[in-house]
């Protein structure tokens, strides 16, 4: 009986010990505060598709409403005004094109298919345009009613292609009689064709004290063909046997272009 | 089976202040490494909490020396080895890493040497070797044992006198130099061979120019070359020979290569004020505040500073900008968020200003920022704060790093690698640098709830792990509970060479919440007590 009691007590002790151990093995609660914080590397990343302000790619500076390539005044740029070259901003650039297509350029060189300059900073440069010449002839005195060449006014004009030419010619003209009944007529001859353009018909007369003559001048634009064309002034009298005189005849031409 | 024990581990102190610490100094929100209040160093060695750096005055750097006024701006880079400059309210100062220059100096900038002197032996120098007979030979010969005449005379030159001694140049002006009419210095910058200083007067402002070789100041250079400035902040930045500066509602530009100064190059309009200017990625970044500081905008301006048109802009919003700072290719912005408490450091992400961290105190301006340990340090209130990450693998932190000295902080800079801080209390003035350790340093964790159902928590053990302590290094730890209403005794962490400090029988009653407080008030100014981890153990009790 006594040994049974001892055994029972031992069992109770063991069970009690085990219960104590089990209780003692209860989990320790971790109360450490947590708060996730990304690394600086991650936090300072741009979001996908986001472009840094003032991004530069391959020398191009990108902004929200413009881009520029270059520095200082050595810039090619584009903004709401248009495109430009050669200055920090559109308005100061020696070359710019606005949104309506208006072009401002400090100078330009245009060439043809043969790499020949046809327009440069000074303007049209073709041999067929803007060339000019002038000739002052000698006195013509004639009593013929047919045209005679006025010496010294003949010029050859050579064109690579047909072009419009401005002719200006003048002379002091006198007839013979003081009553103005006879007179002289001067014309422009182009390529052998007289009366090309307007004529100058003036009267006046020569007397012992000198000559009373009137000066006439006209301008005309004529189209000349390609090749060489001879132009000159010619004069005639209105009445056979009456002498008409042509003083200081001058012929000038300017090639205008096509 | 209910848990009866609890543990709390505080570590990763590099994470700085808790996200809401600027709003609530007893916040519950944050990680185990973040603080609710602090003034400690968690950036020098991010694994550990260390004491704040102390401030030690530069030689002559207080009223007993030559600093008898607030130094408002310190140039953040040297102009010569161990030389930089600072500007106060009436004077320009010359500094080295340890001293504020006082009086004239014999110039060591350009010692005058006779031009015919060559300091080294050249082939053209006439050398008179002493010829001695070789051993065993009767005929004299020049041998490798020939010794050169100790005085080497240079080749004759048209410039006559040869003087081996260095004759010093005339003495420099006496430092510090008083600037006539200046009442408030704003900034100083080096541009090529000159130093430019921006300052305000009673009626406006001006720009001084000082040649760095002779240190002679032209105090009205700006008004003479263009016109007077506005009476306003004058932040400035420079790149190569171009200088861009704030001038109230205007931005001014000076191109040294063209000798052209225009103090009103850009006009931001009535009611605006330029807060800061930096140069980054070939562009000038200009911070402008509008409406008495109620709205902020950041503009981009072409790097050549020729145009009168801005390139781009981003709105900060209803916030006042304090400063811009470029670090590692990112533009950071400090601003005052009028819609909430505290101030913000953010960064320009695309066209957004993304907030990063928040702080309390005051909004720093362009004069009060510098780089330290790869973080931005700046003045806020009476303290120096740090924001950033020592290494990019760690999170960005904001922390109160150190005391700023007197109650009003002036310029903050780090021209020689060690931060310098100028301050005043209205009567006393100083410029000091970080040095040693401050005992005015502490760290308090966030509050941690230690209730479990009806049970409260009872802390019984605190284990603190440190580096092996040296000398008189010491830190005291205590536990606060119930939002600070109760607290335990302080326990000293101080045993030399020990790394694990165990404190049992913590005399704090059962509480709803607790936080750890580390206080260096009894610490050492020479040897700090670096703390790596604090473990708090306790159990729940019925209440």
CSV table of N, CA, C and O in Angstrom, one decimal, chain A residues 111-194:
chain,number,residue,atom,x,y,z
A,111,UNK,N,21.6,76.1,-106.5
A,111,UNK,CA,22.4,75.6,-107.6
A,111,UNK,C,21.5,74.8,-108.5
A,111,UNK,O,20.5,74.2,-108.1
A,112,UNK,N,21.8,74.7,-109.8
A,112,UNK,CA,21.0,73.9,-110.7
A,112,UNK,C,21.6,72.5,-110.8
A,112,UNK,O,22.5,72.1,-110.0
A,113,UNK,N,21.0,71.7,-111.7
A,113,UNK,CA,21.4,70.3,-111.8
A,113,UNK,C,22.8,70.1,-112.1
A,113,UNK,O,23.4,69.0,-111.9
A,114,UNK,N,23.5,71.1,-112.7
A,114,UNK,CA,24.9,71.0,-113.0
A,114,UNK,C,25.8,71.6,-111.9
A,114,UNK,O,27.0,71.8,-112.2
A,115,UNK,N,25.2,71.7,-110.8
A,115,UNK,CA,26.0,72.3,-109.7
A,115,UNK,C,26.5,73.7,-109.9
A,115,UNK,O,27.5,74.1,-109.3
A,116,UNK,N,25.8,74.4,-110.8
A,116,UNK,CA,26.1,75.8,-111.0
A,116,UNK,C,25.3,76.7,-110.1
A,116,UNK,O,24.1,76.5,-110.0
A,117,UNK,N,25.9,77.7,-109.6
A,117,UNK,CA,25.2,78.6,-108.7
A,117,UNK,C,24.3,79.5,-109.6
A,117,UNK,O,24.7,80.1,-110.5
A,118,UNK,N,23.0,79.5,-109.3
A,118,UNK,CA,22.1,80.3,-110.0
A,118,UNK,C,21.5,81.4,-109.1
A,118,UNK,O,21.1,82.5,-109.6
A,119,UNK,N,21.6,81.3,-107.8
A,119,UNK,CA,21.2,82.3,-106.9
A,119,UNK,C,22.2,82.2,-105.7
A,119,UNK,O,22.4,81.2,-105.2
A,120,UNK,N,22.8,83.4,-105.3
A,120,UNK,CA,23.6,83.4,-104.1
A,120,UNK,C,23.2,84.6,-103.3
A,120,UNK,O,22.1,85.2,-103.5
A,121,UNK,N,24.0,85.0,-102.3
A,121,UNK,CA,23.6,86.0,-101.4
A,121,UNK,C,23.4,87.3,-102.0
A,121,UNK,O,22.7,88.2,-101.5
A,122,UNK,N,24.0,87.5,-103.2
A,122,UNK,CA,23.8,88.8,-103.8
A,122,UNK,C,22.6,88.8,-104.8
A,122,UNK,O,22.3,89.8,-105.4
A,123,UNK,N,22.0,87.7,-105.0
A,123,UNK,CA,20.8,87.6,-105.9
A,123,UNK,C,21.0,86.7,-107.1
A,123,UNK,O,21.9,85.8,-107.0
A,124,UNK,N,20.3,86.9,-108.1
A,124,UNK,CA,20.4,86.0,-109.3
A,124,UNK,C,21.7,86.2,-110.0
A,124,UNK,O,22.1,87.4,-110.3
A,125,UNK,N,22.4,85.2,-110.3
A,125,UNK,CA,23.8,85.3,-110.8
A,125,UNK,C,23.9,84.7,-112.2
A,125,UNK,O,25.0,84.8,-112.8
A,126,UNK,N,22.9,84.1,-112.8
A,126,UNK,CA,23.0,83.5,-114.1
A,126,UNK,C,23.4,84.5,-115.1
A,126,UNK,O,23.1,85.7,-115.1
A,127,UNK,N,24.2,84.0,-116.1
A,127,UNK,CA,24.6,84.9,-117.2
A,127,UNK,C,23.5,85.4,-118.0
A,127,UNK,O,23.6,86.3,-118.8
A,128,UNK,N,22.3,84.7,-117.9
A,128,UNK,CA,21.2,85.2,-118.6
A,128,UNK,C,20.4,86.2,-117.8
A,128,UNK,O,19.4,86.7,-118.4
A,129,UNK,N,20.7,86.6,-116.7
A,129,UNK,CA,19.9,87.5,-115.9
A,129,UNK,C,20.8,88.6,-115.3
A,129,UNK,O,21.9,88.3,-114.9
A,130,UNK,N,20.2,89.7,-115.2
A,130,UNK,CA,20.8,90.9,-114.5
A,130,UNK,C,22.1,91.3,-115.1
A,130,UNK,O,22.7,92.2,-114.6
A,131,UNK,N,22.5,90.7,-116.2
A,131,UNK,CA,23.7,91.3,-116.9
A,131,UNK,C,23.2,92.6,-117.6
A,131,UNK,O,22.0,92.8,-117.9
A,132,UNK,N,24.0,93.5,-117.8
A,132,UNK,CA,23.6,94.8,-118.4
A,132,UNK,C,24.8,95.3,-119.2
A,132,UNK,O,25.9,95.0,-119.0
A,133,UNK,N,24.4,96.3,-120.1
A,133,UNK,CA,25.5,97.0,-120.8
A,133,UNK,C,24.9,98.3,-121.4
A,133,UNK,O,23.6,98.5,-121.4
A,134,UNK,N,25.7,99.1,-121.9
A,134,UNK,CA,25.2,100.4,-122.4
A,134,UNK,C,26.2,100.8,-123.5
A,134,UNK,O,27.4,100.6,-123.4
A,135,UNK,N,25.7,101.5,-124.5
A,135,UNK,CA,26.5,102.0,-125.6
A,135,UNK,C,26.0,103.4,-126.0
A,135,UNK,O,24.8,103.6,-126.1
A,136,UNK,N,27.0,104.3,-126.1
A,136,UNK,CA,26.6,105.6,-126.6
A,136,UNK,C,27.2,105.8,-128.1
A,136,UNK,O,28.4,105.6,-128.3
A,137,UNK,N,26.3,106.1,-128.9
A,137,UNK,CA,26.7,106.1,-130.3
A,137,UNK,C,27.1,107.5,-130.8
A,137,UNK,O,27.2,108.5,-130.0
A,138,UNK,N,27.4,107.6,-132.1
A,138,UNK,CA,27.9,108.8,-132.7
A,138,UNK,C,26.7,109.5,-133.3
A,138,UNK,O,25.6,109.0,-133.5
A,139,UNK,N,26.9,110.8,-133.7
A,139,UNK,CA,25.9,111.6,-134.4
A,139,UNK,C,25.5,110.9,-135.7
A,139,UNK,O,26.3,110.5,-136.5
A,140,UNK,N,24.2,110.8,-135.9
A,140,UNK,CA,23.7,110.3,-137.2
A,140,UNK,C,23.0,111.5,-137.9
A,140,UNK,O,22.1,112.1,-137.3
A,141,UNK,N,23.4,111.8,-139.1
A,141,UNK,CA,22.7,112.8,-139.8
A,141,UNK,C,22.2,112.1,-141.1
A,141,UNK,O,23.0,111.6,-141.9
A,142,UNK,N,20.9,112.1,-141.3
A,142,UNK,CA,20.3,111.4,-142.5
A,142,UNK,C,19.2,112.2,-143.0
A,142,UNK,O,18.4,112.8,-142.3
A,143,UNK,N,19.0,112.0,-144.3
A,143,UNK,CA,17.9,112.6,-145.0
A,143,UNK,C,17.1,111.5,-145.6
A,143,UNK,O,16.1,111.8,-146.4
A,144,UNK,N,17.5,110.2,-145.3
A,144,UNK,CA,16.7,109.1,-145.9
A,144,UNK,C,15.5,108.9,-145.1
A,144,UNK,O,15.5,109.0,-143.8
A,145,UNK,N,14.5,108.4,-145.7
A,145,UNK,CA,13.3,108.1,-145.0
A,145,UNK,C,13.3,106.6,-144.6
A,145,UNK,O,12.3,106.0,-144.1
A,146,UNK,N,14.4,105.9,-144.9
A,146,UNK,CA,14.6,104.5,-144.5
A,146,UNK,C,15.6,104.5,-143.3
A,146,UNK,O,16.5,105.4,-143.2
A,147,UNK,N,15.4,103.6,-142.4
A,147,UNK,CA,16.3,103.6,-141.2
A,147,UNK,C,17.7,103.3,-141.6
A,147,UNK,O,18.1,102.5,-142.5
A,148,UNK,N,18.6,104.0,-140.9
A,148,UNK,CA,20.0,103.8,-141.0
A,148,UNK,C,20.6,103.5,-139.6
A,148,UNK,O,20.1,104.0,-138.6
A,149,UNK,N,21.6,102.7,-139.6
A,149,UNK,CA,22.2,102.4,-138.3
A,149,UNK,C,22.8,103.6,-137.7
A,149,UNK,O,23.5,104.4,-138.3
A,150,UNK,N,22.6,103.7,-136.4
A,150,UNK,CA,23.3,104.8,-135.6
A,150,UNK,C,24.6,104.2,-135.1
A,150,UNK,O,24.6,103.2,-134.3
A,151,UNK,N,25.6,104.6,-135.7
A,151,UNK,CA,26.9,104.0,-135.4
A,151,UNK,C,27.3,104.1,-133.9
A,151,UNK,O,27.0,105.0,-133.2
A,152,UNK,N,27.8,102.9,-133.5
A,152,UNK,CA,28.3,102.9,-132.1
A,152,UNK,C,27.3,102.4,-131.1
A,152,UNK,O,27.6,102.3,-129.9
A,153,UNK,N,26.1,102.1,-131.5
A,153,UNK,CA,25.0,101.6,-130.6
A,153,UNK,C,24.8,100.1,-130.7
A,153,UNK,O,23.9,99.6,-130.0
A,154,UNK,N,25.5,99.4,-131.6
A,154,UNK,CA,25.2,98.0,-131.8
A,154,UNK,C,25.9,97.2,-130.6
A,154,UNK,O,27.0,97.4,-130.3
A,155,UNK,N,25.1,96.3,-130.1
A,155,UNK,CA,25.6,95.4,-129.0
A,155,UNK,C,25.1,94.0,-129.3
A,155,UNK,O,23.9,93.9,-129.8
A,156,UNK,N,25.8,93.0,-128.9
A,156,UNK,CA,25.4,91.6,-129.0
A,156,UNK,C,25.0,91.1,-127.6
A,156,UNK,O,25.8,91.3,-126.7
A,157,UNK,N,23.8,90.5,-127.6
A,157,UNK,CA,23.4,90.0,-126.3
A,157,UNK,C,23.3,88.4,-126.5
A,157,UNK,O,22.6,88.0,-127.3
A,158,UNK,N,24.1,87.7,-125.6
A,158,UNK,CA,24.1,86.3,-125.7
A,158,UNK,C,23.4,85.7,-124.5
A,158,UNK,O,23.7,86.0,-123.3
A,159,UNK,N,22.4,84.9,-124.8
A,159,UNK,CA,21.6,84.3,-123.7
A,159,UNK,C,21.7,82.8,-123.8
A,159,UNK,O,21.7,82.2,-124.9
A,160,UNK,N,21.8,82.1,-122.6
A,160,UNK,CA,21.7,80.7,-122.6
A,160,UNK,C,20.3,80.1,-122.7
A,160,UNK,O,20.1,79.0,-123.0
A,161,UNK,N,19.4,81.0,-122.3
A,161,UNK,CA,18.0,80.6,-122.6
A,161,UNK,C,17.2,81.9,-122.8
A,161,UNK,O,17.7,83.0,-122.4
A,162,UNK,N,16.0,81.8,-123.3
A,162,UNK,CA,15.2,82.9,-123.6
A,162,UNK,C,15.0,83.7,-122.3
A,162,UNK,O,14.8,83.2,-121.3
A,163,UNK,N,15.1,85.1,-122.4
A,163,UNK,CA,14.9,85.9,-121.3
A,163,UNK,C,14.3,87.2,-121.6
A,163,UNK,O,14.4,87.6,-122.8
A,164,UNK,N,13.7,87.8,-120.6
A,164,UNK,CA,13.2,89.2,-120.8
A,164,UNK,C,14.3,90.2,-120.6
A,164,UNK,O,15.1,90.1,-119.6
A,165,UNK,N,14.3,91.2,-121.4
A,165,UNK,CA,15.4,92.2,-121.4
A,165,UNK,C,14.8,93.6,-121.4
A,165,UNK,O,13.9,93.9,-122.2
A,166,UNK,N,15.2,94.4,-120.5
A,166,UNK,CA,14.8,95.8,-120.4
A,166,UNK,C,15.7,96.6,-121.3
A,166,UNK,O,16.9,96.6,-121.1
A,167,UNK,N,15.1,97.4,-122.2
A,167,UNK,CA,15.9,98.3,-123.1
A,167,UNK,C,15.5,99.8,-122.7
A,167,UNK,O,14.3,100.1,-122.6
A,168,UNK,N,16.5,100.6,-122.5
A,168,UNK,CA,16.3,102.0,-122.4
A,168,UNK,C,17.1,102.7,-123.4
A,168,UNK,O,18.3,102.5,-123.5
A,169,UNK,N,16.5,103.6,-124.2
A,169,UNK,CA,17.3,104.3,-125.2
A,169,UNK,C,16.8,105.8,-125.3
A,169,UNK,O,15.6,106.1,-125.1
A,170,UNK,N,17.7,106.6,-125.7
A,170,UNK,CA,17.4,108.0,-125.7
A,170,UNK,C,18.3,108.7,-126.8
A,170,UNK,O,19.4,108.2,-127.1
A,171,UNK,N,17.9,109.9,-127.2
A,171,UNK,CA,18.7,110.7,-128.1
A,171,UNK,C,18.1,112.1,-128.2
A,171,UNK,O,17.0,112.3,-127.9
A,172,UNK,N,19.0,113.1,-128.6
A,172,UNK,CA,18.5,114.4,-128.9
A,172,UNK,C,18.3,114.4,-130.4
A,172,UNK,O,19.2,114.1,-131.2
A,173,UNK,N,17.1,114.7,-130.9
A,173,UNK,CA,16.7,114.6,-132.3
A,173,UNK,C,16.3,116.0,-132.8
A,173,UNK,O,15.5,116.7,-132.1
A,174,UNK,N,16.8,116.3,-134.0
A,174,UNK,CA,16.3,117.5,-134.7
A,174,UNK,C,15.9,117.2,-136.1
A,174,UNK,O,16.5,116.3,-136.8
A,175,UNK,N,14.9,118.0,-136.6
A,175,UNK,CA,14.6,118.0,-138.1
A,175,UNK,C,15.4,119.1,-138.8
A,175,UNK,O,16.4,119.6,-138.3
A,176,UNK,N,14.9,119.5,-140.0
A,176,UNK,CA,15.6,120.5,-140.7
A,176,UNK,C,14.9,121.9,-140.6
A,176,UNK,O,15.6,122.9,-140.5
A,177,UNK,N,13.6,121.8,-140.7
A,177,UNK,CA,12.9,123.1,-140.8
A,177,UNK,C,12.4,123.5,-139.4
A,177,UNK,O,12.1,122.7,-138.6
A,178,UNK,N,12.5,124.9,-139.3
A,178,UNK,CA,12.1,125.3,-137.9
A,178,UNK,C,10.6,125.3,-137.7
A,178,UNK,O,10.1,125.4,-136.5
A,179,UNK,N,9.8,124.9,-138.7
A,179,UNK,CA,8.4,124.9,-138.4
A,179,UNK,C,7.9,123.5,-137.9
A,179,UNK,O,6.7,123.3,-137.6
A,180,UNK,N,8.9,122.6,-137.7
A,180,UNK,CA,8.6,121.3,-137.1
A,180,UNK,C,7.9,120.4,-138.1
A,180,UNK,O,7.3,119.4,-137.8
A,181,UNK,N,7.9,120.8,-139.4
A,181,UNK,CA,7.2,120.0,-140.3
A,181,UNK,C,7.9,118.7,-140.6
A,181,UNK,O,7.3,117.7,-141.1
A,182,UNK,N,9.2,118.7,-140.4
A,182,UNK,CA,9.9,117.4,-140.6
A,182,UNK,C,10.6,117.1,-139.3
A,182,UNK,O,10.9,118.0,-138.5
A,183,UNK,N,10.9,115.8,-139.1
A,183,UNK,CA,11.4,115.4,-137.9
A,183,UNK,C,12.2,114.1,-138.0
A,183,UNK,O,12.2,113.5,-139.1
A,184,UNK,N,12.8,113.7,-137.0
A,184,UNK,CA,13.6,112.4,-137.0
A,184,UNK,C,12.9,111.4,-136.2
A,184,UNK,O,12.2,111.7,-135.2
A,185,UNK,N,13.1,110.1,-136.6
A,185,UNK,CA,12.5,109.0,-135.8
A,185,UNK,C,13.6,108.0,-135.5
A,185,UNK,O,14.4,107.6,-136.5
A,186,UNK,N,13.7,107.6,-134.3
A,186,UNK,CA,14.7,106.6,-133.9
A,186,UNK,C,14.0,105.4,-133.4
A,186,UNK,O,13.0,105.5,-132.6
A,187,UNK,N,14.5,104.2,-133.7
A,187,UNK,CA,13.9,102.9,-133.2
A,187,UNK,C,15.0,102.0,-132.7
A,187,UNK,O,16.2,102.2,-132.9
A,188,UNK,N,14.5,101.0,-132.0
A,188,UNK,CA,15.3,99.9,-131.5
A,188,UNK,C,15.2,98.8,-132.5
A,188,UNK,O,14.1,98.3,-132.8
A,189,UNK,N,16.4,98.3,-132.9
A,189,UNK,CA,16.4,97.2,-133.8
A,189,UNK,C,16.9,96.0,-133.0
A,189,UNK,O,18.0,96.0,-132.4
A,190,UNK,N,16.1,94.9,-133.0
A,190,UNK,CA,16.5,93.7,-132.3
A,190,UNK,C,16.5,92.5,-133.2
A,190,UNK,O,15.5,92.2,-133.8
A,191,UNK,N,17.7,92.0,-133.3
A,191,UNK,CA,17.8,90.8,-134.2
A,191,UNK,C,17.5,91.2,-135.7
A,191,UNK,O,16.9,90.3,-136.4
A,192,UNK,N,17.8,92.4,-136.1
A,192,UNK,CA,17.5,92.8,-137.4
A,192,UNK,C,16.1,93.3,-137.7
A,192,UNK,O,15.7,93.7,-138.8
A,193,UNK,N,15.3,93.3,-136.7
A,193,UNK,CA,13.9,93.7,-136.8
A,193,UNK,C,13.7,95.1,-136.3
A,193,UNK,O,14.0,95.3,-135.1
A,194,UNK,N,13.4,96.0,-137.2
A,194,UNK,CA,13.2,97.4,-136.7
A,194,UNK,C,11.9,97.6,-136.0
A,194,UNK,O,11.0,96.8,-136.0
